[in-house]
């Protein structure tokens, strides 16, 4: 008898992490372990990740075109679109508020001894330099204008998911409005592209136990746990906030707005959560999320395709929360007093940043650099948290993806009740 896939993925994850920690403890810096990682687990994990990412562009395109076309008319599109936006803004606000409240109450960045601060800061400036020399993120109005791509192929090639989504949305609108035979055939062809991509995803995901194991082994076997200890209070606050949001806010949303038992929900989305954790990328998890929504949650595909593809880039509750906590933590660390007004500004920016941050590993980092500059906290502070960012990235991505699936449940439920 074969175990179900999500159990095998969990076993793969457990093995990968367990063996990785063991290898780190027993072999440490040995060349044999380095070689095994370099020529074994690292390429294996990368291939798995790239197979997932390979399918993202065709999927975003096909899922959104079909999602919009499936909604049938502009009124339903407007209604579902507005609901998705309203839900995203509300739940992101709650996420950032939870984070900001915890940082204010627990004050993880305050009251450190001079010695600890110096140890934490050593090397931070160099680590941050690599990022801050990157091109500055776009300003608000530029960001808005550039959501409309001047060249959809370029947008897809450079990973500009918001622009690609906009293009797909417009094609979907076009399909709705064009009542010709040829347009119907085009829609069918897009459906074909979607079906083929989903079939391939099945294949890729059936390799997930090995892929996920390899990714996690590579990470844990090279673990720098010292920095984790130094930043323990900060890491603790981020994790606590993420946990609260994941298990309290989503449970309430799914139960009262989605009419589903939270237990059943979390059980159904398990494989999406593990994939999010091991890839640290909402985009790479989109294929798994789509599959989970259709097969386990049994959501109507026109809703799940629309909400999940948009959500993979735009509904990032974990990212919004993390960005808020990090900015406030660094302000405390550097003794920069952020009054209520500045904190409200951080709140607002983080809600928007949750929409604008790319769903890729480390997508938050350039956004945080920009916010730090805006509220007057030294940007070098970023170097401080980079050492623990990968781990926190994995955790916040779980929240991002769970949040998309929760949103899909809520919106599908409200549509089923008559669209109000
Ligand atoms: N890695 C996150 C995601 O893909 C984005 C981030 O860095 O916060 O959802």
Coordinates of C-alpha atoms and ligand atoms in Angstrom, one line a residue:
X1 CA 0.0 0.0 0.0
X2 CA 1.3 3.4 -0.9
X3 CA 1.3 6.3 1.5
X4 CA -0.6 9.4 0.4
X5 CA 1.5 12.0 -1.3
X6 CA 1.3 14.6 1.4
X7 CA 2.5 12.1 4.0
X8 CA 5.4 11.2 1.8
X9 CA 6.3 14.9 1.3
X10 CA 6.2 15.3 5.1
X11 CA 8.5 12.3 5.5
X12 CA 10.8 13.7 2.9
X13 CA 10.9 17.0 4.7
X14 CA 11.6 15.4 8.0
X15 CA 14.3 13.2 6.6
X16 CA 16.0 16.1 4.8
X17 CA 16.0 18.3 7.9
X18 CA 16.9 15.6 10.3
X19 CA 19.8 14.2 8.2
X20 CA 20.9 17.8 7.5
X21 CA 21.2 18.7 11.1
X22 CA 22.9 15.4 11.9
X23 CA 25.4 15.9 9.0
X24 CA 26.1 19.4 10.3
X25 CA 26.7 18.2 13.8
X26 CA 28.9 15.2 12.9
X27 CA 30.7 16.4 9.8
X28 CA 30.6 20.2 10.2
X29 CA 32.9 21.8 7.6
X30 CA 34.3 18.6 6.2
X31 CA 35.0 18.6 2.4
X32 CA 33.1 15.4 2.0
X33 CA 29.9 17.0 3.2
X34 CA 30.5 20.2 1.1
X35 CA 31.0 17.9 -1.9
X36 CA 27.9 16.0 -1.2
X37 CA 25.9 19.2 -1.0
X38 CA 27.5 20.8 -4.0
X39 CA 27.2 17.8 -6.4
X40 CA 24.2 16.0 -4.8
X41 CA 21.5 17.6 -2.7
X42 CA 21.9 21.2 -4.0
X43 CA 21.5 20.5 -7.7
X44 CA 18.7 18.0 -6.9
X45 CA 16.8 20.6 -4.9
X46 CA 17.5 23.3 -7.5
X47 CA 16.1 21.1 -10.3
X48 CA 12.9 20.5 -8.4
X49 CA 12.5 24.2 -7.7
X50 CA 13.2 25.1 -11.3
X51 CA 10.7 22.5 -12.5
X52 CA 8.1 24.2 -10.4
X53 CA 9.1 27.7 -11.5
X54 CA 9.2 26.6 -15.1
X55 CA 5.5 26.1 -15.0
X56 CA 4.6 29.4 -13.3
X57 CA 4.4 31.6 -16.4
X58 CA 2.1 29.3 -18.4
X59 CA 0.0 28.7 -15.4
X60 CA -0.4 32.3 -14.3
X61 CA -1.4 33.1 -17.8
X62 CA -3.8 30.2 -18.4
X63 CA -5.3 30.3 -14.9
X64 CA -6.0 34.0 -15.0
X65 CA -7.4 34.1 -18.5
X66 CA -9.7 31.2 -17.7
X67 CA -10.5 32.6 -14.3
X68 CA -11.7 35.8 -15.7
X69 CA -13.4 34.2 -18.7
X70 CA -15.1 31.8 -16.3
X71 CA -16.5 34.6 -14.3
X72 CA -18.5 35.2 -17.4
X73 CA -19.2 38.9 -17.3
X74 CA -17.7 42.2 -16.1
X75 CA -20.0 42.4 -13.2
X76 CA -18.9 39.1 -11.6
X77 CA -15.3 40.0 -12.4
X78 CA -15.6 43.3 -10.7
X79 CA -17.4 41.7 -7.7
X80 CA -14.9 38.9 -7.2
X81 CA -12.0 41.3 -7.8
X82 CA -13.2 43.8 -5.3
X83 CA -13.9 41.1 -2.7
X84 CA -10.4 39.7 -3.2
X85 CA -8.9 43.1 -2.8
X86 CA -11.0 44.0 0.2
X87 CA -10.2 40.7 1.9
X88 CA -6.5 41.1 1.2
X89 CA -6.3 44.6 2.6
X90 CA -8.3 43.6 5.8
X91 CA -6.4 40.5 6.5
X92 CA -3.0 42.1 5.7
X93 CA -3.9 44.9 8.1
X94 CA -4.6 42.4 10.9
X95 CA -1.3 40.6 10.1
X96 CA 0.7 43.8 10.3
X97 CA -1.1 44.9 13.5
X98 CA -0.4 41.6 15.2
X99 CA 3.3 42.0 14.3
X100 CA 3.5 45.7 15.3
X101 CA 1.7 45.1 18.6
X102 CA 4.0 42.2 19.6
X103 CA 7.1 44.2 18.8
X104 CA 5.9 47.1 20.9
X105 CA 5.0 44.9 23.8
X106 CA 7.9 42.5 23.7
X107 CA 10.5 45.0 22.5
X108 CA 13.0 42.5 21.1
X109 CA 15.4 45.1 19.8
X110 CA 15.6 47.2 23.0
X111 CA 17.8 46.8 26.1
X112 CA 20.7 44.8 24.5
X113 CA 24.1 45.2 26.1
X114 CA 26.8 47.1 24.2
X115 CA 28.8 43.9 23.8
X116 CA 25.9 42.0 22.3
X117 CA 25.1 44.8 19.9
X118 CA 28.7 45.0 18.7
X119 CA 28.8 41.3 18.2
X120 CA 25.5 41.4 16.3
X121 CA 26.6 44.3 14.1
X122 CA 30.0 42.8 13.1
X123 CA 29.9 42.3 9.4
X124 CA 26.4 43.7 9.1
X125 CA 27.4 46.6 7.0
X126 CA 29.2 44.5 4.4
X127 CA 26.3 42.1 4.2
X128 CA 23.9 45.0 3.7
X129 CA 26.1 46.7 1.1
X130 CA 25.4 44.0 -1.4
X131 CA 21.7 44.8 -1.2
X132 CA 21.6 48.5 -0.8
X133 CA 23.7 48.9 -4.0
X134 CA 20.9 47.2 -5.8
X135 CA 18.6 49.5 -7.8
X136 CA 16.2 51.3 -5.5
X137 CA 12.7 50.0 -5.6
X138 CA 10.2 52.0 -7.7
X139 CA 8.3 54.8 -6.1
X140 CA 4.5 54.5 -5.6
X141 CA 3.4 56.1 -8.8
X142 CA 6.0 54.3 -10.9
X143 CA 4.8 51.1 -9.4
X144 CA 1.3 51.8 -10.4
X145 CA 2.2 52.8 -14.0
X146 CA 4.4 49.8 -14.5
X147 CA 1.7 47.3 -13.5
X148 CA 0.7 47.9 -17.1
X149 CA 3.4 46.2 -19.2
X150 CA 4.6 47.8 -22.4
X151 CA 5.8 44.4 -23.5
X152 CA 4.1 41.3 -21.9
X153 CA 6.9 39.0 -23.1
X154 CA 9.5 41.1 -21.4
X155 CA 7.4 41.2 -18.2
X156 CA 7.2 37.4 -18.2
X157 CA 10.9 37.1 -18.9
X158 CA 12.0 39.4 -16.2
X159 CA 9.7 37.8 -13.6
X160 CA 7.5 40.9 -13.3
X161 CA 4.5 39.0 -12.1
X162 CA 2.2 41.9 -11.5
X163 CA 2.6 43.1 -15.1
X164 CA 2.1 39.6 -16.4
X165 CA -1.0 39.2 -14.3
X166 CA -2.4 42.5 -15.7
X167 CA -1.8 41.2 -19.2
X168 CA -3.6 37.9 -18.5
X169 CA -6.5 39.8 -16.9
X170 CA -6.9 41.9 -20.0
X171 CA -6.8 38.9 -22.3
X172 CA -9.4 37.3 -20.1
X173 CA -11.6 40.4 -20.4
X174 CA -11.0 40.3 -24.1
X175 CA -12.1 36.7 -24.3
X176 CA -15.3 37.6 -22.4
X177 CA -16.1 40.5 -24.7
X178 CA -15.3 38.8 -28.0
X179 CA -18.2 36.7 -29.1
X180 CA -16.7 34.9 -32.1
X181 CA -16.1 31.3 -32.9
X182 CA -12.3 31.9 -33.1
X183 CA -12.3 33.5 -29.6
X184 CA -14.1 30.4 -28.2
X185 CA -11.4 28.2 -29.9
X186 CA -8.7 30.4 -28.3
X187 CA -10.3 29.9 -24.9
X188 CA -10.3 26.1 -25.5
X189 CA -6.7 26.3 -26.4
X190 CA -5.9 28.1 -23.2
X191 CA -7.8 25.5 -21.4
X192 CA -5.6 22.9 -23.1
X193 CA -2.5 24.8 -22.0
X194 CA -3.9 24.8 -18.4
X195 CA -4.7 21.0 -18.5
X196 CA -1.3 20.1 -19.8
X197 CA 0.5 22.3 -17.3
X198 CA -1.5 20.8 -14.4
X199 CA -0.7 17.3 -15.7
X200 CA 3.0 18.2 -15.7
X201 CA 2.6 19.6 -12.2
X202 CA 1.3 16.3 -11.0
X203 CA 4.5 14.7 -12.3
X204 CA 6.7 17.3 -10.7
X205 CA 4.9 17.2 -7.4
X206 CA 5.1 13.4 -7.3
X207 CA 8.9 14.0 -7.0
X208 CA 8.3 16.5 -4.1
X209 CA 9.3 14.1 -1.3
X210 CA 12.8 13.9 -2.8
X211 CA 13.0 17.6 -3.9
X212 CA 11.7 18.9 -0.6
X213 CA 14.1 16.6 1.3
X214 CA 17.1 17.8 -0.8
X215 CA 16.2 21.5 -0.4
X216 CA 15.9 21.1 3.4
X217 CA 19.0 19.0 3.7
X218 CA 21.1 21.6 1.8
X219 CA 19.8 24.3 4.1
X220 CA 20.2 22.6 7.5
X221 CA 23.5 21.0 6.7
X222 CA 25.0 24.4 6.2
X223 CA 23.2 25.9 9.2
X224 CA 24.6 28.9 10.9
X225 CA 22.9 28.5 14.2
X226 CA 25.0 31.0 16.1
X227 CA 23.3 33.9 14.5
X228 CA 19.9 32.4 15.2
X229 CA 20.7 32.5 18.9
X230 CA 21.9 36.0 18.9
X231 CA 18.7 37.1 17.2
X232 CA 16.6 34.7 19.2
X233 CA 14.2 37.4 20.5
X234 CA 13.6 38.8 17.1
X235 CA 13.1 35.4 15.5
X236 CA 10.8 34.5 18.4
X237 CA 8.6 37.5 17.9
X238 CA 8.3 36.9 14.1
X239 CA 7.4 33.3 14.7
X240 CA 4.9 34.1 17.4
X241 CA 3.2 36.6 15.2
X242 CA 3.2 34.3 12.2
X243 CA 1.7 31.4 14.3
X244 CA -1.0 33.7 15.7
X245 CA -2.0 34.8 12.3
X246 CA -1.8 31.3 10.8
X247 CA -3.8 29.4 13.4
X248 CA -6.0 32.1 14.9
X249 CA -6.9 34.5 12.2
X250 CA -7.1 32.0 9.4
X251 CA -9.0 29.6 11.5
X252 CA -11.6 32.3 12.3
X253 CA -11.7 33.4 8.6
X254 CA -12.2 29.9 7.3
X255 CA -14.7 29.0 9.9
X256 CA -16.9 32.1 10.0
X257 CA -16.4 33.5 6.5
X258 CA -15.6 30.3 4.6
X259 CA -18.0 27.9 6.4
X260 CA -15.3 25.2 6.6
X261 CA -13.7 23.5 9.6
X262 CA -10.2 24.9 10.2
X263 CA -8.9 21.4 11.0
X264 CA -10.2 20.1 7.6
X265 CA -8.7 23.2 5.9
X266 CA -5.2 22.8 7.4
X267 CA -5.2 19.1 6.6
X268 CA -6.2 19.7 3.0
X269 CA -3.5 22.3 2.4
X270 CA -0.7 20.4 4.1
X271 CA 1.3 19.7 0.9
X272 CA 1.1 23.4 -0.1
X273 CA 2.3 24.4 3.3
X274 CA 5.3 22.0 3.1
X275 CA 6.1 23.1 -0.5
X276 CA 6.0 26.8 0.6
X277 CA 8.2 26.1 3.6
X278 CA 10.9 24.3 1.5
X279 CA 10.9 26.6 -1.5
X280 CA 10.3 29.9 0.3
X281 CA 8.5 31.1 -2.8
X282 CA 4.8 31.8 -3.3
X283 CA 5.3 31.7 -7.0
X284 CA 7.0 28.3 -6.9
X285 CA 4.2 27.0 -4.7
X286 CA 1.4 28.3 -7.0
X287 CA 1.1 25.0 -8.9
X288 CA 0.8 23.0 -5.7
X289 CA -1.7 25.5 -4.3
X290 CA -3.9 25.3 -7.5
X291 CA -3.8 21.5 -7.2
X292 CA -4.7 21.5 -3.6
X293 CA -7.6 23.9 -4.1
X294 CA -9.2 21.9 -6.9
X295 CA -8.5 18.4 -5.6
X296 CA -8.6 18.6 -1.8
X297 CA -10.6 21.7 -1.0
X298 CA -12.9 21.1 -4.0
X299 CA -13.3 24.8 -4.7
X300 CA -14.9 25.9 -8.0
X301 CA -12.0 26.3 -10.4
X302 CA -13.1 29.7 -11.7
X303 CA -12.7 31.2 -8.2
X304 CA -9.6 29.3 -7.1
X305 CA -7.7 30.1 -10.3
X306 CA -8.5 33.7 -10.1
X307 CA -7.9 34.2 -6.4
X308 CA -4.8 32.0 -6.1
X309 CA -2.9 33.4 -9.1
X310 CA -3.5 36.9 -8.0
X311 CA -2.8 36.0 -4.4
X312 CA 0.5 34.4 -5.1
X313 CA 1.9 37.8 -5.8
X314 CA -0.5 40.2 -4.2
X315 CA -1.9 38.6 -1.1
X316 CA 1.2 38.2 1.1
X317 CA 0.1 38.4 4.7
X318 CA 3.2 36.8 6.1
X319 CA 5.4 39.2 4.1
X320 CA 3.5 42.3 5.3
X321 CA 3.7 41.1 8.9
X322 CA 7.4 40.3 8.6
X323 CA 8.3 43.6 7.0
X324 CA 6.5 45.5 9.8
X325 CA 8.1 43.6 12.6
X326 CA 11.6 43.9 11.0
X327 CA 11.4 47.7 10.5
X328 CA 10.3 48.2 14.1
X329 CA 12.8 45.8 15.5
X330 CA 15.6 47.6 13.7
X331 CA 14.3 51.0 14.9
X332 CA 14.4 49.7 18.5
X333 CA 17.9 48.2 17.9
X334 CA 19.3 51.6 16.7
X335 CA 17.3 53.5 19.3
X336 CA 15.3 55.4 16.7
X337 CA 12.0 56.4 18.3
X338 CA 9.1 55.7 16.0
X339 CA 6.1 57.6 17.3
X340 CA 2.5 56.5 16.6
X341 CA 2.4 58.6 13.4
X342 CA 5.5 56.9 11.9
X343 CA 4.2 53.5 13.0
X344 CA 1.0 54.2 11.2
X345 CA 3.0 55.0 8.1
X346 CA 4.9 51.7 8.5
X347 CA 1.6 49.9 8.8
X348 CA 0.2 51.5 5.6
X349 CA 3.4 50.8 3.6
X350 CA 3.6 47.2 4.8
X351 CA 0.0 46.6 3.7
X352 CA 0.8 47.9 0.3
X353 CA 4.2 46.1 0.3
X354 CA 2.4 42.9 0.9
X355 CA 0.8 43.5 -2.5
X356 CA 4.0 44.7 -4.2
X357 CA 6.6 42.2 -2.9
X358 CA 7.6 39.6 -5.4
X359 CA 6.7 36.0 -4.4
X360 CA 10.3 34.8 -4.6
X361 CA 12.8 33.9 -2.0
X362 CA 14.0 37.0 -0.2
X363 CA 11.5 39.2 -2.0
X364 CA 11.0 41.2 1.1
X365 CA 14.6 42.3 1.5
X366 CA 14.7 45.2 -1.0
X367 CA 11.3 46.4 0.2
X368 CA 12.5 46.5 3.8
X369 CA 15.6 48.5 2.6
X370 CA 13.3 51.1 1.1
X371 CA 11.0 51.3 4.2
X372 CA 14.0 51.7 6.5
X373 CA 15.3 54.6 4.4
X374 CA 11.9 56.2 4.5
X375 CA 11.5 56.2 8.3
X376 CA 15.1 57.0 9.0
X377 CA 16.5 53.8 10.3
X378 CA 20.1 52.8 9.2
X379 CA 19.8 50.5 6.2
X380 CA 22.9 48.6 7.4
X381 CA 20.6 47.0 9.9
X382 CA 19.4 44.7 7.1
X383 CA 22.8 42.9 7.3
X384 CA 21.9 42.0 10.8
X385 CA 18.8 40.0 9.9
X386 CA 20.1 38.5 6.6
X387 CA 21.6 35.5 8.5
X388 CA 18.2 34.4 9.7
X389 CA 16.3 35.6 6.8
X390 CA 16.2 32.3 4.9
X391 CA 14.6 30.5 7.8
X392 CA 12.0 33.3 8.4
X393 CA 11.4 33.5 4.7
X394 CA 10.4 29.8 4.7
X395 CA 8.0 30.5 7.6
X396 CA 6.4 33.6 6.2
X397 CA 5.9 32.0 2.8
X398 CA 3.8 29.3 4.5
X399 CA 1.6 32.1 5.8
X400 CA 1.5 33.8 2.4
X401 CA 0.3 30.6 0.7
X402 CA -2.1 29.5 3.4
X403 CA -3.5 33.0 3.3
X404 CA -4.2 32.7 -0.5
X405 CA -5.9 29.4 0.1
X406 CA -8.0 30.8 3.0
X407 CA -8.9 33.7 0.7
X408 CA -10.1 31.3 -2.0
X409 CA -12.2 29.4 0.5
X410 CA -13.8 32.6 1.8
X411 CA -14.5 34.0 -1.6
X412 CA -15.8 30.8 -3.0
X413 CA -18.2 30.5 0.0
X414 CA -19.5 34.0 -0.4
X415 CA -20.0 33.5 -4.2
X416 CA -21.8 30.3 -3.5
X417 CA -24.2 32.1 -1.2
X418 CA -25.4 34.3 -4.0
X419 CA -22.5 36.5 -4.8
X420 CA -23.0 39.0 -2.0
Ligands
LIG1 N1 9.5 34.6 -0.1 C1 8.2 35.3 0.0 C2 7.2 34.6 -0.9 O1 7.5 34.1 -1.9 C3 8.4 36.7 -0.2 C4 9.2 37.4 0.9 O2 10.4 37.5 0.8 O3 8.6 37.8 1.9 O4 6.0 34.6 -0.6

